[in-house]
Amino acid sequence: MDILLESMSKPVIALMKGVVFRENDERLWQQLEDGQSALRDYVQVLGLELIVDASEGYAWLKTREPLEGEEPLPRLVGRRKLSYPVSLIIALLRKKLAENDSSGEETRLILSVEEITDMVKVFFPAGGNEARLVDRINSHLNKIADLGFIRRLKGRNDKIEVIRILKAFVDAQWLHDFDERLNQYRETIGAGSNDQGHEN
Amino acid sequence: MALDYSTLKTLRKNHPAWKLLVADHSPLIAGFVHKIFIAPNRRRMGQADLASALEDYLFTLRETEGQDAFPRRAEAYLDEWASQEKGWLRKFYPQGSDEVHYDLMPWVEKALAWLENLVQSPFIGTESRLMTIFDLLHQMVQGTELDARSRIQSLERQKAEIDAQLARVREGHMDMLDDTALKDRFLLINKTARELLGDFREVEYNFRRLDQKTREQIALWEGSKGTLLENFFGERDVIAESDQGKSFNAFWDLLMSPTRQDELSTLLHKVFELGAVKELSPDMRLKRIHYDWLEAGEQTQRTVAKLSGQLRRYLDDQAFLENRRIMQVIQSIESQGVQIKNNLPGNDFMTIDESSPGVWLPMERPLYTFPVKPVIEEIVSLGDGSDIPSDILHAAVFVDRLKLKGIIRNCLQTQDQVTLEQILEAHPLEQGLAELVTYLSLAGDDEKALFDESRNHRVSWTDKRGVTRGAQFCAVIFNR
């Protein structure tokens, strides 16, 4: 029993603190995979669900959907509020990741701040100060880095790696909600009454 | 493909190997990549090392060619050579490294092989080539013969030949290869062996292309997922089952068998002892060529395994359909985003789940600690009375606190904790003591930073006058 407890403690604690990546700690990952079903039962009590993506090599805890007829539990996993620019950049990075996957070869997606700026520019009011735009984008990127979806390369501050976990959090459902919300917003401000480009 | 005028014209315009040969700097490029990649059989190199090697190379060239011969910096050359337009170097980030790495593109190897042909071999062995052709033809005919009787016949004929040879040797007649024949064969071995080494780059490149092509087809796939899987995988693996894959795997199995390796070692060793071969003053690298094959082959092997795995993952359950849906939704988001660009929503727009349950234990927060009072143990020795301009004291050094704060913040984006020592390693002090003190004061203001007085760290820097200075400080740990 003690051995079981010990082998479970580390993975549970690590998961409570954040996403566990295989490449960061192979041993911990092994423990996590071995004890998967026990861990799953354990965190279920807390209203959490263990998600393990073995092929991508990461695992994390998310809020468990209440079963039918079950009273929803208080959420342990917090929700971050995202500003519009941050949401938009996240969506565009997700697109880059999907494109990268369909062109093959590299699993690592590394972009420069310049590339990201070019990609994002068309969604912000034209004109004005280019340098200020870059500054603002940099500060949005810092927020995204705090969320754990990107990281800056060591020694190269202008290069950014998109961490593949982004795929798990920014899924089709999330993007769909974003799209809906944009549609609503567009209606409230009465911009472009045509519904072009919006699909259900 | 016919080598007609228009094909050749396109080739000269587009093929990287030809472009390399006609480039203004072709001697520089060819000489450099031969020295760095081909001669030592190196398969990848980090940007910093490669740039410094090139800088050295340029330095020696400028000694003879004049100072203005190659005016650009090493990085600029590397960037150009790796650009889409030139395509001589492959630029990539290996797993687990944040530094760009480079490797040769396969066609550079072709151009270099052609150049090597120009300067090499006083004589080309023709006999051994003819023999090789006979051998290959025999193998092909025998290997496809269905009729057992003719197969037996041909084996019998070989047996008879061997018996005749045995009889001759028993009688004391031994056929010896003369020196010319030996040289002839050795040169062919040398050439083939080196070529094989170069082929690996091309083999790897072919695998990459195959992977890309498959992904493109998958992305454009219109039918159901079941047929898609059937089409691309069935029971087989697209990459391992391609002609290239099968041939490479057979080569690899052959090379990996221990008896083959021993055999190769012994044979090569014996051959190098032969007088005729010594006369050729052969390239000693050939003696251990099979280790080079192993090294290069292993990398190709890894590439194949990696690509196969990734391709499977790409086709994995939801990924395929999900990606498609995602691209559609994002398209809609983009078109709506452009429409509202002059009227951006303020406030918070979306929410996203955090990546872990928030567990904030109040007791984990550090309690108030008394600020550390620095004890100055330095012994102040008297100066030599020479004039020290006093305005140095007044010209206070301005240290940009915000910049230092930014550095700390950036370091914490990749890890949960970072020590001041690690920060200084990555970002050496530029303004000496004043800067160090600023770091310490930032740590003092930061609730989450810890001072560990049981450990000491040292740092050294060079001041404006070129004097190396050092300081000792107690360990500081910044926390996210």
PDB file of C-alpha atoms in Angstrom, chain B residues 112-231:
ATOM      1  CA  LEU B 112      30.827  18.312 -54.441  1.00  0.00           C
ATOM      2  CA  ALA B 113      31.113  14.779 -55.800  1.00  0.00           C
ATOM      3  CA  TRP B 114      31.358  16.215 -59.294  1.00  0.00           C
ATOM      4  CA  LEU B 115      34.038  18.651 -58.162  1.00  0.00           C
ATOM      5  CA  GLU B 116      35.916  15.830 -56.506  1.00  0.00           C
ATOM      6  CA  ASN B 117      35.876  13.941 -59.802  1.00  0.00           C
ATOM      7  CA  LEU B 118      37.647  16.845 -61.440  1.00  0.00           C
ATOM      8  CA  VAL B 119      40.649  16.716 -59.186  1.00  0.00           C
ATOM      9  CA  GLN B 120      40.889  13.021 -58.455  1.00  0.00           C
ATOM     10  CA  SER B 121      42.034   9.702 -59.794  1.00  0.00           C
ATOM     11  CA  PRO B 122      44.897   9.540 -62.240  1.00  0.00           C
ATOM     12  CA  PHE B 123      43.325   6.382 -63.572  1.00  0.00           C
ATOM     13  CA  ILE B 124      39.857   4.964 -63.536  1.00  0.00           C
ATOM     14  CA  GLY B 125      39.497   1.256 -63.121  1.00  0.00           C
ATOM     15  CA  THR B 126      37.318  -0.108 -65.867  1.00  0.00           C
ATOM     16  CA  GLU B 127      37.765  -3.843 -65.373  1.00  0.00           C
ATOM     17  CA  SER B 128      36.268  -3.899 -61.903  1.00  0.00           C
ATOM     18  CA  ARG B 129      33.239  -1.997 -63.126  1.00  0.00           C
ATOM     19  CA  LEU B 130      32.606  -4.506 -65.849  1.00  0.00           C
ATOM     20  CA  MET B 131      32.918  -7.323 -63.315  1.00  0.00           C
ATOM     21  CA  THR B 132      30.437  -5.583 -61.067  1.00  0.00           C
ATOM     22  CA  ILE B 133      27.988  -5.354 -63.921  1.00  0.00           C
ATOM     23  CA  PHE B 134      28.342  -9.067 -64.642  1.00  0.00           C
ATOM     24  CA  ASP B 135      27.798  -9.847 -60.972  1.00  0.00           C
ATOM     25  CA  LEU B 136      24.697  -7.732 -60.793  1.00  0.00           C
ATOM     26  CA  LEU B 137      23.257  -9.241 -63.942  1.00  0.00           C
ATOM     27  CA  HIS B 138      23.844 -12.731 -62.594  1.00  0.00           C
ATOM     28  CA  GLN B 139      22.105 -11.840 -59.340  1.00  0.00           C
ATOM     29  CA  MET B 140      19.119 -10.412 -61.139  1.00  0.00           C
ATOM     30  CA  VAL B 141      18.686 -13.333 -63.478  1.00  0.00           C
ATOM     31  CA  GLN B 142      19.160 -15.947 -60.800  1.00  0.00           C
ATOM     32  CA  GLY B 143      17.052 -14.114 -58.269  1.00  0.00           C
ATOM     33  CA  THR B 144      14.029 -14.095 -60.565  1.00  0.00           C
ATOM     34  CA  GLU B 145      14.375 -17.550 -62.092  1.00  0.00           C
ATOM     35  CA  LEU B 146      11.222 -19.521 -61.328  1.00  0.00           C
ATOM     36  CA  ASP B 147      12.242 -22.710 -63.024  1.00  0.00           C
ATOM     37  CA  ALA B 148      14.010 -24.898 -60.456  1.00  0.00           C
ATOM     38  CA  ARG B 149      15.814 -26.854 -63.154  1.00  0.00           C
ATOM     39  CA  SER B 150      17.605 -23.865 -64.651  1.00  0.00           C
ATOM     40  CA  ARG B 151      18.423 -22.563 -61.215  1.00  0.00           C
ATOM     41  CA  ILE B 152      20.052 -25.874 -60.404  1.00  0.00           C
ATOM     42  CA  GLN B 153      21.869 -25.773 -63.693  1.00  0.00           C
ATOM     43  CA  SER B 154      23.348 -22.399 -63.013  1.00  0.00           C
ATOM     44  CA  LEU B 155      24.399 -23.395 -59.503  1.00  0.00           C
ATOM     45  CA  GLU B 156      25.991 -26.533 -60.897  1.00  0.00           C
ATOM     46  CA  ARG B 157      27.955 -24.436 -63.329  1.00  0.00           C
ATOM     47  CA  GLN B 158      29.256 -22.270 -60.491  1.00  0.00           C
ATOM     48  CA  LYS B 159      30.165 -25.384 -58.544  1.00  0.00           C
ATOM     49  CA  ALA B 160      32.104 -26.736 -61.495  1.00  0.00           C
ATOM     50  CA  GLU B 161      34.012 -23.471 -61.763  1.00  0.00           C
ATOM     51  CA  ILE B 162      34.888 -23.552 -58.091  1.00  0.00           C
ATOM     52  CA  ASP B 163      35.977 -27.182 -58.328  1.00  0.00           C
ATOM     53  CA  ALA B 164      38.249 -26.341 -61.200  1.00  0.00           C
ATOM     54  CA  GLN B 165      39.765 -23.524 -59.188  1.00  0.00           C
ATOM     55  CA  LEU B 166      40.262 -25.813 -56.199  1.00  0.00           C
ATOM     56  CA  ALA B 167      42.006 -28.353 -58.388  1.00  0.00           C
ATOM     57  CA  ARG B 168      44.349 -25.734 -59.774  1.00  0.00           C
ATOM     58  CA  VAL B 169      45.284 -24.468 -56.340  1.00  0.00           C
ATOM     59  CA  ARG B 170      45.916 -28.022 -55.137  1.00  0.00           C
ATOM     60  CA  GLU B 171      48.306 -28.444 -58.022  1.00  0.00           C
ATOM     61  CA  GLY B 172      50.090 -25.351 -56.879  1.00  0.00           C
ATOM     62  CA  HIS B 173      48.804 -22.938 -59.524  1.00  0.00           C
ATOM     63  CA  MET B 174      47.468 -19.857 -57.859  1.00  0.00           C
ATOM     64  CA  ASP B 175      45.896 -17.059 -59.876  1.00  0.00           C
ATOM     65  CA  MET B 176      47.007 -13.798 -58.395  1.00  0.00           C
ATOM     66  CA  LEU B 177      45.515 -10.401 -59.047  1.00  0.00           C
ATOM     67  CA  ASP B 178      48.268  -8.159 -60.313  1.00  0.00           C
ATOM     68  CA  ASP B 179      48.874  -4.691 -58.896  1.00  0.00           C
ATOM     69  CA  THR B 180      46.916  -2.942 -61.595  1.00  0.00           C
ATOM     70  CA  ALA B 181      43.892  -5.127 -60.986  1.00  0.00           C
ATOM     71  CA  LEU B 182      44.193  -4.472 -57.271  1.00  0.00           C
ATOM     72  CA  LYS B 183      44.365  -0.730 -57.700  1.00  0.00           C
ATOM     73  CA  ASP B 184      41.482  -0.865 -60.098  1.00  0.00           C
ATOM     74  CA  ARG B 185      39.295  -2.601 -57.548  1.00  0.00           C
ATOM     75  CA  PHE B 186      40.409  -0.521 -54.639  1.00  0.00           C
ATOM     76  CA  LEU B 187      39.560   2.712 -56.382  1.00  0.00           C
ATOM     77  CA  LEU B 188      36.094   1.460 -57.151  1.00  0.00           C
ATOM     78  CA  ILE B 189      35.577   0.463 -53.522  1.00  0.00           C
ATOM     79  CA  ASN B 190      36.779   3.826 -52.357  1.00  0.00           C
ATOM     80  CA  LYS B 191      34.461   5.660 -54.684  1.00  0.00           C
ATOM     81  CA  THR B 192      31.416   3.550 -53.943  1.00  0.00           C
ATOM     82  CA  ALA B 193      31.992   3.692 -50.204  1.00  0.00           C
ATOM     83  CA  ARG B 194      32.241   7.457 -50.127  1.00  0.00           C
ATOM     84  CA  GLU B 195      29.271   7.822 -52.417  1.00  0.00           C
ATOM     85  CA  LEU B 196      27.208   5.647 -50.155  1.00  0.00           C
ATOM     86  CA  LEU B 197      27.937   8.019 -47.325  1.00  0.00           C
ATOM     87  CA  GLY B 198      26.685  10.897 -49.414  1.00  0.00           C
ATOM     88  CA  ASP B 199      23.594   8.965 -50.426  1.00  0.00           C
ATOM     89  CA  PHE B 200      22.246   8.938 -46.898  1.00  0.00           C
ATOM     90  CA  ARG B 201      21.453  12.618 -47.070  1.00  0.00           C
ATOM     91  CA  GLU B 202      19.490  12.040 -50.204  1.00  0.00           C
ATOM     92  CA  VAL B 203      17.747   8.994 -48.749  1.00  0.00           C
ATOM     93  CA  GLU B 204      16.710  11.045 -45.748  1.00  0.00           C
ATOM     94  CA  TYR B 205      15.534  13.833 -47.980  1.00  0.00           C
ATOM     95  CA  ASN B 206      13.445  11.383 -49.989  1.00  0.00           C
ATOM     96  CA  PHE B 207      11.787  10.178 -46.797  1.00  0.00           C
ATOM     97  CA  ARG B 208      10.998  13.725 -45.832  1.00  0.00           C
ATOM     98  CA  ARG B 209       9.446  14.389 -49.202  1.00  0.00           C
ATOM     99  CA  LEU B 210       7.405  11.230 -49.023  1.00  0.00           C
ATOM    100  CA  ASP B 211       6.115  12.282 -45.636  1.00  0.00           C
ATOM    101  CA  GLN B 212       5.201  15.712 -46.928  1.00  0.00           C
ATOM    102  CA  LYS B 213       3.462  14.319 -49.974  1.00  0.00           C
ATOM    103  CA  THR B 214       1.442  11.919 -47.868  1.00  0.00           C
ATOM    104  CA  ARG B 215       0.364  14.699 -45.542  1.00  0.00           C
ATOM    105  CA  GLU B 216      -0.674  16.865 -48.434  1.00  0.00           C
ATOM    106  CA  GLN B 217      -2.799  14.066 -49.811  1.00  0.00           C
ATOM    107  CA  ILE B 218      -4.331  13.497 -46.412  1.00  0.00           C
ATOM    108  CA  ALA B 219      -5.119  17.175 -45.990  1.00  0.00           C
ATOM    109  CA  LEU B 220      -6.899  17.269 -49.345  1.00  0.00           C
ATOM    110  CA  TRP B 221      -8.702  13.981 -48.748  1.00  0.00           C
ATOM    111  CA  GLU B 222     -12.392  14.151 -49.553  1.00  0.00           C
ATOM    112  CA  GLY B 223     -13.647  10.657 -48.802  1.00  0.00           C
ATOM    113  CA  SER B 224     -14.382   8.946 -45.530  1.00  0.00           C
ATOM    114  CA  LYS B 225     -11.804   8.370 -42.899  1.00  0.00           C
ATOM    115  CA  GLY B 226     -12.009   4.600 -43.196  1.00  0.00           C
ATOM    116  CA  THR B 227     -10.948   4.614 -46.824  1.00  0.00           C
ATOM    117  CA  LEU B 228      -8.293   7.157 -46.024  1.00  0.00           C
ATOM    118  CA  LEU B 229      -6.719   4.881 -43.464  1.00  0.00           C
ATOM    119  CA  GLU B 230      -7.029   1.929 -45.787  1.00  0.00           C
ATOM    120  CA  ASN B 231      -5.390   3.883 -48.539  1.00  0.00           C
TER     121      ASN B 231
END
